[in-house]
Short mmCIF file of C-alpha atoms in Angstrom, two decimals:
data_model
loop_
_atom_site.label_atom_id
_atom_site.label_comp_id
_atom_site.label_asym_id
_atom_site.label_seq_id
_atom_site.Cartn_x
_atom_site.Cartn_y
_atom_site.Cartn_z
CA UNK A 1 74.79 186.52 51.27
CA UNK A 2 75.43 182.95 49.13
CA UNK A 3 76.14 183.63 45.87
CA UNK A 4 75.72 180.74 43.18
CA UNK A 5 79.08 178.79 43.00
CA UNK A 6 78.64 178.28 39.34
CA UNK A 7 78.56 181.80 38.71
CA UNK A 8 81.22 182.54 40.91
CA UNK A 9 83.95 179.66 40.16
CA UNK A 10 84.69 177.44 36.88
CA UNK A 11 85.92 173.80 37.59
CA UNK A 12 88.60 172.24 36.50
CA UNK A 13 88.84 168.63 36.26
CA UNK A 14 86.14 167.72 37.50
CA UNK A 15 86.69 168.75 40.41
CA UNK A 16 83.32 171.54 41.30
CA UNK A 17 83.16 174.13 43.98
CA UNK A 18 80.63 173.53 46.90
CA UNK A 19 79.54 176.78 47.72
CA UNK A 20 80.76 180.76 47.80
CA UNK A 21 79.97 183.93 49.81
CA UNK A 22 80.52 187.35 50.05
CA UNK A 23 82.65 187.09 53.52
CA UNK A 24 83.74 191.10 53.32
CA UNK A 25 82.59 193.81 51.53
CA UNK A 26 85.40 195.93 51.92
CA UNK A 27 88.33 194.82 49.96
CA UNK A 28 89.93 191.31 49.67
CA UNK A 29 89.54 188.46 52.48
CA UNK A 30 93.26 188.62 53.86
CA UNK A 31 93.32 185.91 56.11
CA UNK A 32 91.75 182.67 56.75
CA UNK A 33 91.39 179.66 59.56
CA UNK A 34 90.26 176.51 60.25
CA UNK A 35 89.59 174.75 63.62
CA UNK A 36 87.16 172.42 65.45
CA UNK A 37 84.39 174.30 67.51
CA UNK A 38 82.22 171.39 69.65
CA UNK A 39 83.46 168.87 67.29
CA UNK A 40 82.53 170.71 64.15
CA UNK A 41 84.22 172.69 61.26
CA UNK A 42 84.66 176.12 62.21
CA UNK A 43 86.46 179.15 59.61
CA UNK A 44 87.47 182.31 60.43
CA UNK A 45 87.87 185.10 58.15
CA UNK A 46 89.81 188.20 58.18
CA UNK A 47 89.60 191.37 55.87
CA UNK A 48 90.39 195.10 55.48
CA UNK A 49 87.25 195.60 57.08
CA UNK A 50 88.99 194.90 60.52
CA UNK A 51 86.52 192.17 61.27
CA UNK A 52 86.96 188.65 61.94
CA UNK A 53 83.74 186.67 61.47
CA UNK A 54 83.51 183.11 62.33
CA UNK A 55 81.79 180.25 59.60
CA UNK A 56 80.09 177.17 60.44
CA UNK A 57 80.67 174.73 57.80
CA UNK A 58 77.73 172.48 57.50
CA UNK A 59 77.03 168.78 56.91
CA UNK A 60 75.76 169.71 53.26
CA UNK A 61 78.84 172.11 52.70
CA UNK A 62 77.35 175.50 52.87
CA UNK A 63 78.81 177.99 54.99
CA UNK A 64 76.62 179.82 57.63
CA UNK A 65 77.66 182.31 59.47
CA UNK A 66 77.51 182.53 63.08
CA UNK A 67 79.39 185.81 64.29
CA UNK A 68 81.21 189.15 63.62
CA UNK A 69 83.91 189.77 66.11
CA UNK A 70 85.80 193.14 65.84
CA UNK A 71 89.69 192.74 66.20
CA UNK A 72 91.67 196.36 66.49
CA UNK A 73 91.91 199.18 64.47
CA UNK A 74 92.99 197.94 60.60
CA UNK A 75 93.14 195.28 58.70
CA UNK A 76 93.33 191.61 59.95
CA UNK A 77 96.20 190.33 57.96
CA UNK A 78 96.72 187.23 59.64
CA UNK A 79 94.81 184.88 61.54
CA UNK A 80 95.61 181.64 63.98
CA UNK A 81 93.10 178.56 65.55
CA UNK A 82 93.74 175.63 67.80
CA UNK A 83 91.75 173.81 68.81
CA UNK A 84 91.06 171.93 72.23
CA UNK A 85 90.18 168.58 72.99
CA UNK A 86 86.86 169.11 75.52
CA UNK A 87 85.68 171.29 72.34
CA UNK A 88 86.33 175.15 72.53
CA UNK A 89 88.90 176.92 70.33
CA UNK A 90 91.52 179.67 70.74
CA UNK A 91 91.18 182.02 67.67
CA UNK A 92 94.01 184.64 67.20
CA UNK A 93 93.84 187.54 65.45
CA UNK A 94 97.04 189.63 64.33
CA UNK A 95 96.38 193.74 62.62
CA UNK A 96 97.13 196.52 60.83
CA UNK A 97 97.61 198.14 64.08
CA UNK A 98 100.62 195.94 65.52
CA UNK A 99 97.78 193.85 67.80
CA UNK A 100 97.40 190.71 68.78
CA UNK A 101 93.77 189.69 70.05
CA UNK A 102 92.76 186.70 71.37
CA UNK A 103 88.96 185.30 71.74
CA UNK A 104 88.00 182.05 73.07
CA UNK A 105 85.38 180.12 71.67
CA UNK A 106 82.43 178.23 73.37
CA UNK A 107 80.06 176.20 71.34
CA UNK A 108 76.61 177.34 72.81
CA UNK A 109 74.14 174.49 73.90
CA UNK A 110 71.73 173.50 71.83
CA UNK A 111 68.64 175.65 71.17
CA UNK A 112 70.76 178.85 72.35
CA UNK A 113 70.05 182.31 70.10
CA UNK A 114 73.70 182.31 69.58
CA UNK A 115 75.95 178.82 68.72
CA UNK A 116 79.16 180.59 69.53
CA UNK A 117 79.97 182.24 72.40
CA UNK A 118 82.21 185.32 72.73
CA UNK A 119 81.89 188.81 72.60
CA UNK A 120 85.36 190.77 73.54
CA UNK A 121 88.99 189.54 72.94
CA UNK A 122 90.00 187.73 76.25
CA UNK A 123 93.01 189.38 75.74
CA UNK A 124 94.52 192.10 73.74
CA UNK A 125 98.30 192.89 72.71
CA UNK A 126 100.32 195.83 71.54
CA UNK A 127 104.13 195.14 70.92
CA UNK A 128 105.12 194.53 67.02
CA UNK A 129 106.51 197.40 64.97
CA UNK A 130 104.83 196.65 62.15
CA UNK A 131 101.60 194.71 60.81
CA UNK A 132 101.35 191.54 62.61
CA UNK A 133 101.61 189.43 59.42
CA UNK A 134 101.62 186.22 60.36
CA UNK A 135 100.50 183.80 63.34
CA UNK A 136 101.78 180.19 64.06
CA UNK A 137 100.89 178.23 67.02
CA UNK A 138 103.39 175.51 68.59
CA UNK A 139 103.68 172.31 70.51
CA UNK A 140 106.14 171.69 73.26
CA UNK A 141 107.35 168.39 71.34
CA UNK A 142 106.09 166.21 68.50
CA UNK A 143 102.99 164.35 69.14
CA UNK A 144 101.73 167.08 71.62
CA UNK A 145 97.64 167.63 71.24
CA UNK A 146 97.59 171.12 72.39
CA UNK A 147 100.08 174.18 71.84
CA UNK A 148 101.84 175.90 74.27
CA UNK A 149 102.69 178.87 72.48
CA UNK A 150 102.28 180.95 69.48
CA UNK A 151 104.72 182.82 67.41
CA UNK A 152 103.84 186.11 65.63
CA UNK A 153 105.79 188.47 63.65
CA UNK A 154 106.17 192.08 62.63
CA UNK A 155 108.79 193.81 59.80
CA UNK A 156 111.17 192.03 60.83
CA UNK A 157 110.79 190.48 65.14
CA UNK A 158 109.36 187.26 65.76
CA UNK A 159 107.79 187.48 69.33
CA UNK A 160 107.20 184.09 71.26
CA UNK A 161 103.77 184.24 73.82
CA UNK A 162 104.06 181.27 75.80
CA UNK A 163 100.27 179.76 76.68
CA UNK A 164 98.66 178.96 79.80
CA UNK A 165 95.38 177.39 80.58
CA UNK A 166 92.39 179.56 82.49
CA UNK A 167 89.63 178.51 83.96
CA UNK A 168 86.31 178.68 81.68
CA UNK A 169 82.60 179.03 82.60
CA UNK A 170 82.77 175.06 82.06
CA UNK A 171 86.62 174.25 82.17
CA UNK A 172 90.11 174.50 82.22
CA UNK A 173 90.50 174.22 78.92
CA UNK A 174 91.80 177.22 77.33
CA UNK A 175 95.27 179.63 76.97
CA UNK A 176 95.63 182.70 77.69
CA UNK A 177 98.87 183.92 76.45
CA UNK A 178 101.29 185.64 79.13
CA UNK A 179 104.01 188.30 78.84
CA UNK A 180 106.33 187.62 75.77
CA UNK A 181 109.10 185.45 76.85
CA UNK A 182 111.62 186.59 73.74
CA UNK A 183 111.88 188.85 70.66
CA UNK A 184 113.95 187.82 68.22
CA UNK A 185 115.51 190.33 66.15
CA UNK A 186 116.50 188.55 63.05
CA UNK A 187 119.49 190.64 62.14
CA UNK A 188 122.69 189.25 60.50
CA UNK A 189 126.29 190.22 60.88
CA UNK A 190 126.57 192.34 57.52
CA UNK A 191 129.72 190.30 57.05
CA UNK A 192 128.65 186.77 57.17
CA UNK A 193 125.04 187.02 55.70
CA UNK A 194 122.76 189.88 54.41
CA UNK A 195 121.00 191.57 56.47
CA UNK A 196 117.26 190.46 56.84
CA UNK A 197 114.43 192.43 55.11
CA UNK A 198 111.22 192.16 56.51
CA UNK A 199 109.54 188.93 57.51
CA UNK A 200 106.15 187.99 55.55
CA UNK A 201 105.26 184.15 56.92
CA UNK A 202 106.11 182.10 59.20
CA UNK A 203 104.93 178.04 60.14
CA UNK A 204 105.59 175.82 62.76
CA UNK A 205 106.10 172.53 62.47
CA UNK A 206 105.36 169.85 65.35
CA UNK A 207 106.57 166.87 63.42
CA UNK A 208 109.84 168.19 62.59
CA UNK A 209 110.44 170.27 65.59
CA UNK A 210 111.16 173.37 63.94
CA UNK A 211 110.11 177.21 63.20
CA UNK A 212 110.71 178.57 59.96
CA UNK A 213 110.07 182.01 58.53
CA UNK A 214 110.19 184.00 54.72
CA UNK A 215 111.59 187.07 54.36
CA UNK A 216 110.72 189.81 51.41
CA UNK A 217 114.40 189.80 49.91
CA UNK A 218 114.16 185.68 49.37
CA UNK A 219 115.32 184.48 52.40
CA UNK A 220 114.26 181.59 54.30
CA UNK A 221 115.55 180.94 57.82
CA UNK A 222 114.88 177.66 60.03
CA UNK A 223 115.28 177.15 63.91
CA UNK A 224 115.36 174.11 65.54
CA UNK A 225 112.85 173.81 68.55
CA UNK A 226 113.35 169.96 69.88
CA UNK A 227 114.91 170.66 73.26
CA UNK A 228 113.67 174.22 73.23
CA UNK A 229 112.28 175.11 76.55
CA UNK A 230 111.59 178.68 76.79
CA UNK A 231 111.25 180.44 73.41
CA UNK A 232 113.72 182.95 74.53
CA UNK A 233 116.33 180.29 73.89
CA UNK A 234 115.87 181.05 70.05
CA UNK A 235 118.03 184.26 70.41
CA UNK A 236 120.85 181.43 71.42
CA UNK A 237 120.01 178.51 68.67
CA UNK A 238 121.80 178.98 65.07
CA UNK A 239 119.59 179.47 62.31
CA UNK A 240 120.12 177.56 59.07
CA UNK A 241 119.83 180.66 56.41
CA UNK A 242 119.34 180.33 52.25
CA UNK A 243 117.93 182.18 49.25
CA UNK A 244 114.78 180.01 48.42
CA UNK A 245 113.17 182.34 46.01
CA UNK A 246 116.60 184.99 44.50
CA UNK A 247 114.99 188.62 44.76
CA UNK A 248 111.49 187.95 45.07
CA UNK A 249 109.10 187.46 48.25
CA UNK A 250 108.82 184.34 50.09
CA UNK A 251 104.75 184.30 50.53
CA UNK A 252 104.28 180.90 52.35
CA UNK A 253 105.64 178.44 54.45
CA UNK A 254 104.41 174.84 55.54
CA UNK A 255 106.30 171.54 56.81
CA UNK A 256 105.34 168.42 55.47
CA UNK A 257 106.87 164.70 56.40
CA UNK A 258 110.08 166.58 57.63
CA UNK A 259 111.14 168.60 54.24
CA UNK A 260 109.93 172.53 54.27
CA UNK A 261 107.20 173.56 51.21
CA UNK A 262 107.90 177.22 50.18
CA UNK A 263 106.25 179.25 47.27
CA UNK A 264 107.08 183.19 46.41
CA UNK A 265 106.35 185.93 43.93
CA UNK A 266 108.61 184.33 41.24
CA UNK A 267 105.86 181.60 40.76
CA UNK A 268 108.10 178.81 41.97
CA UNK A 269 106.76 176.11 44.43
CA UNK A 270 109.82 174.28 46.35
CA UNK A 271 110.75 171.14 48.54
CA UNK A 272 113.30 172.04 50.57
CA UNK A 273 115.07 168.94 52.45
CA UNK A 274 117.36 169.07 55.65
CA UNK A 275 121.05 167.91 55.04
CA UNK A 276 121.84 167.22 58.04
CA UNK A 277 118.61 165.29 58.94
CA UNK A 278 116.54 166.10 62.09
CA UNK A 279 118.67 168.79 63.48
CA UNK A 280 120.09 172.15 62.18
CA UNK A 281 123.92 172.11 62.81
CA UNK A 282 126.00 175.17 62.97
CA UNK A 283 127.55 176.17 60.05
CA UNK A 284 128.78 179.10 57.64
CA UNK A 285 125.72 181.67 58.50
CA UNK A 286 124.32 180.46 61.18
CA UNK A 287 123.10 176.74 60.07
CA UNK A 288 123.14 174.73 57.15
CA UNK A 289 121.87 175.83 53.93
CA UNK A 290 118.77 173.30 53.15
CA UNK A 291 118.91 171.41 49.69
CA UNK A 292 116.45 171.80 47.41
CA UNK A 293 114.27 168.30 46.93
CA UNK A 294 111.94 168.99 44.19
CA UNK A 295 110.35 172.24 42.42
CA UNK A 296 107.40 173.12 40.16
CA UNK A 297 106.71 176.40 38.21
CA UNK A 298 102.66 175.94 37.87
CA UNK A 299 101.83 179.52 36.63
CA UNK A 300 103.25 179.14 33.01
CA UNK A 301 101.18 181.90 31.38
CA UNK A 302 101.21 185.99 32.17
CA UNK A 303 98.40 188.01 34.08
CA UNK A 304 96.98 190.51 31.89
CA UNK A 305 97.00 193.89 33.39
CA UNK A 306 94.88 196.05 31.78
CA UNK A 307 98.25 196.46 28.11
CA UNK A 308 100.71 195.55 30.49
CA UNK A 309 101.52 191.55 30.82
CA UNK A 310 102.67 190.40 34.91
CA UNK A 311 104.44 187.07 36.04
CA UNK A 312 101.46 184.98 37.94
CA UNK A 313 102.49 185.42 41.59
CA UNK A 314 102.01 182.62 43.79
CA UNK A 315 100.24 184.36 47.14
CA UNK A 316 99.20 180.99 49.26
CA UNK A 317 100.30 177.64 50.22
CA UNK A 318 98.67 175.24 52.30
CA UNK A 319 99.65 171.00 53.26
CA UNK A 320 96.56 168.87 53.02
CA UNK A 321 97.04 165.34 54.50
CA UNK A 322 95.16 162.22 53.46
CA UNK A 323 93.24 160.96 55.92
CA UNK A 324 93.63 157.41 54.87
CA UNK A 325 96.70 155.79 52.97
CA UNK A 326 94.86 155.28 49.69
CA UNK A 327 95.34 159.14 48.58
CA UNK A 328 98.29 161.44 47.67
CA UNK A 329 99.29 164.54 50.35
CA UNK A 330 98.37 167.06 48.52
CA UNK A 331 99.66 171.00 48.45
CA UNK A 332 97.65 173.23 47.44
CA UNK A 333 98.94 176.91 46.10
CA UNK A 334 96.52 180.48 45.13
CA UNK A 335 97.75 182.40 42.25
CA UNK A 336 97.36 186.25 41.79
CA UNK A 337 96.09 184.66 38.13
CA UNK A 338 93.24 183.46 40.22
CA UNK A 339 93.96 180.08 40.24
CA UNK A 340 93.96 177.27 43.34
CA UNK A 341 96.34 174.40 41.77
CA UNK A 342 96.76 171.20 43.39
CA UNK A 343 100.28 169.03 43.43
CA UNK A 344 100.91 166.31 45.19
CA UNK A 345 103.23 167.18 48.15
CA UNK A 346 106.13 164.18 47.84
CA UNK A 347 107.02 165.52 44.03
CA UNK A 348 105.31 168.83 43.38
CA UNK A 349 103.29 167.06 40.01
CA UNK A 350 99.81 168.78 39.33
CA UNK A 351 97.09 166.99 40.08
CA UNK A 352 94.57 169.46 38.99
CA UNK A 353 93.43 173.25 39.18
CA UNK A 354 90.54 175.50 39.80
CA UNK A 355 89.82 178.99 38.33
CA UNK A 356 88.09 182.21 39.59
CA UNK A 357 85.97 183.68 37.20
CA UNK A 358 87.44 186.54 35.37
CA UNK A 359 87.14 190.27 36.40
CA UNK A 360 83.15 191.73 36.13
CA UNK A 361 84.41 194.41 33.42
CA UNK A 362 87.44 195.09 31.52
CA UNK A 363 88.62 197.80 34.03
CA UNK A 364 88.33 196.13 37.04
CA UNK A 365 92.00 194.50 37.97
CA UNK A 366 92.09 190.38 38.14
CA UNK A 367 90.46 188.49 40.99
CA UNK A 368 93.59 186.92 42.86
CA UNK A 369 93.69 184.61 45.70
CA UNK A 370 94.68 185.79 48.85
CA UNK A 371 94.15 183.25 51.65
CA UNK A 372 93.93 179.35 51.53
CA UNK A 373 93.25 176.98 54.27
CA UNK A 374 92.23 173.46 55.12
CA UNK A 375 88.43 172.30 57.14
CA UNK A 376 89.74 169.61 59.80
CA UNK A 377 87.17 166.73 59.34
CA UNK A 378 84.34 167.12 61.65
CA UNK A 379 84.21 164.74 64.81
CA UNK A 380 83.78 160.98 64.22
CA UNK A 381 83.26 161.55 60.58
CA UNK A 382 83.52 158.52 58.91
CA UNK A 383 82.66 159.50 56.04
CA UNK A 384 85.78 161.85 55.95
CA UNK A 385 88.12 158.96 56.73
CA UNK A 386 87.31 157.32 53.43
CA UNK A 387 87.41 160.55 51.34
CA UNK A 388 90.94 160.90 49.85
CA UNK A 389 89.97 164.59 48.80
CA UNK A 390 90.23 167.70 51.36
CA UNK A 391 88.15 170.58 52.29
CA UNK A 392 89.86 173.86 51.18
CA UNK A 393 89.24 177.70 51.69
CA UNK A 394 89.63 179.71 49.68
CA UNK A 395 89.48 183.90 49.83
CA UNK A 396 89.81 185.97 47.12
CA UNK A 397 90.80 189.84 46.15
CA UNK A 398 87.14 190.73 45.55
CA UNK A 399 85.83 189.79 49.71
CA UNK A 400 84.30 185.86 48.60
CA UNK A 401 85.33 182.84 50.43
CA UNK A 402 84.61 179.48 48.68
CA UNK A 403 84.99 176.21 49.83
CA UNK A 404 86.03 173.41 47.20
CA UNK A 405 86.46 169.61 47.15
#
């Protein structure tokens, strides 16, 4: 059901909401992602409901929404889309109950009851220890259109499924993920480096050829993946290892331009830049210690609690690029204060801010955001090209997805 967007979120700068729903009506909306589906926007929501329902985002900006797949048993805490270039996407689902599903997406033809088409995960997986917090897909090398594997973890394992294509109703156009080719314990010797804690993001990054991942205790830990082959060969490649964010969580991840973007329950957003250039060299625990490039502290004030005042977490981070040089990168960070805040990715400035509404009554606890991510421009939009703003998603504590430019 659409709820009014002026009831739901207050502007700042200028800068107004589009439109809101009510995506779950079971807790918060956990996890969110964007792809192309025949050439148009497509998002993907994920909740404690356990469902997974898929958003067409319109020419006017609305949200409409087309289907309600059911992942496994639990939660979907983390979700994963790529896209493909004859027009169907991969959507990947990760759960409360230590599965991986995977649907693929059809656009239906026109006039069909349905636009998308899929009702059961083509494939389903049961290996992670833990809640399968976090998804990231890869390319074999920089410049590559489609992915050829995705990464997932649990506590603390990353698992690598390597992708292959499979024959369609119309194509061969999609993956279908095969038998895990590594798990990667990410254990330290206890007497060069700390032991790791468990392991709540992770990101690719095709541009600079790397997989990085956040831990709970702080710790941030990079692989090079330019003349990987076969994703078991991470168990052999040195990790570069630091304390990005001292005895608080690392929430989020992203590459940008060839520097790493991290953010983490201490409120800090960081630039992290490699030392040593393209490639993590050996060294002390593992690899190289990236330096830190630039940092920004956005959430100045304290989250009231019902007496009790709380630092303002940040719980997102997502990299928008400018589609045209006229316009700043920007990255954009969700705050358990309730606030999406914009900086511009080079420097970490703010460039502006927009605020949930506050709680319905006095005993209800703060909305927060809990999911960000970024609509890909819609097929030979040139419209898009000359817009220097993005298209974000945003889900919140209290089940809403919005969509803001």
């Amino acid at each position: 059901m659409a709820l009014a967007a002026a009831a739901i979120l207050a502007a700042v700068a200028g800068l107004a909401p589009v439109t809101s729903v009510q995506a779950h009506s079971r807790g918060a909306v956990l996890s969110l992602a964007a792809g192309l589906l025949g050439g148009a926007p497509l998002l993907a929501s994920g909740g404690y409901d356990g469902c997974v329902r898929l958003w067409a985002h319109d020419e006017g900006g609305k949200l409409q929404l087309q289907e309600s797949l059911q992942a496994e048993q639990g939660a979907t805490f983390s979700l994963a889309a790529a896209s493909y270039d004859e027009g169907s996407c991969l959507l990947v689902a990760g759960s409360f109950s230590r599965r991986l599903s995977f649907w693929h997406l059809l656009a239906a033809p026109d006039g069909a009851e349905r636009r998308i088409r899929s009702d059961h995960p083509l494939h389903s997986e049961f290996l992670h220890t833990g809640w399968v917090r976090s998804l990231t897909f890869a390319s074999a090398r920089h410049g590559a259109r489609q992915p050829c594997r995705i990464h997932s973890i649990g506590c603390n394992r990353i698992v690598s499924w390597p992708l292959r294509a499979v024959r369609s109703e119309v194509a061969l156009v999609s993956s279908l993920p095969l038998a895990p080719e590594a798990e990667l314990a990410v254990y330290e010797d206890g007497d060069i480096c700390e032991r790791s804690h468990d392991i709540l993001c992770l990101t690719h990054g095709s541009e600079e050829e790397a997989l990085a991942c956040g831990s709970i205790d702080g710790a941030i830990r990079v692989w090079s993946t330019r003349e990987m082959i076969s994703a078991s060969e991470l168990k052999q490649t040195p990790s570069a290892w630091w304390i990005g964010h001292p005895d608080e969580r690392v929430t989020a991840l992203a590459f940008h331009k060839g520097s790493l973007l991290s953010c983490g329950y201490d409120g800090w957003v960081r630039r992290w830049r490699n030392p040593a250039g393209s490639v993590v060299y050996p060294g002390e625990c593992g690899g190289i210690a990236w330096e830190l490039e630039s940092e920004a502290l956005p959430t100045l004030t304290a989250q009231m609690d019902g007496n009790d005042a709380k630092a303002v977490r940040v719980t997102s981070l997502v990299v928008a690029q400018c589609p045209n040089m006229s316009g700043e990168d920007r990255v954009h960070v969700g705050t358990s204060g309730g606030e999406v805040i914009s900086l511009d990715a080079n420097d970490l400035t703010e460039l502006s801010r927009w605020s949930l509404p506050p709680a319905a009554s006095a005993g209800q606890k703060p909305v927060r955001v809990t999911a960000l991510s970024i609509l890909p421009r819609r097929a030979h939009d040139e419209e898009f090209s000359a817009r220097t703003t993005p298209v974000v998603a945003v889900g919140d504590s209290a089940g809403c997805v919005h969509i803001l430019t």
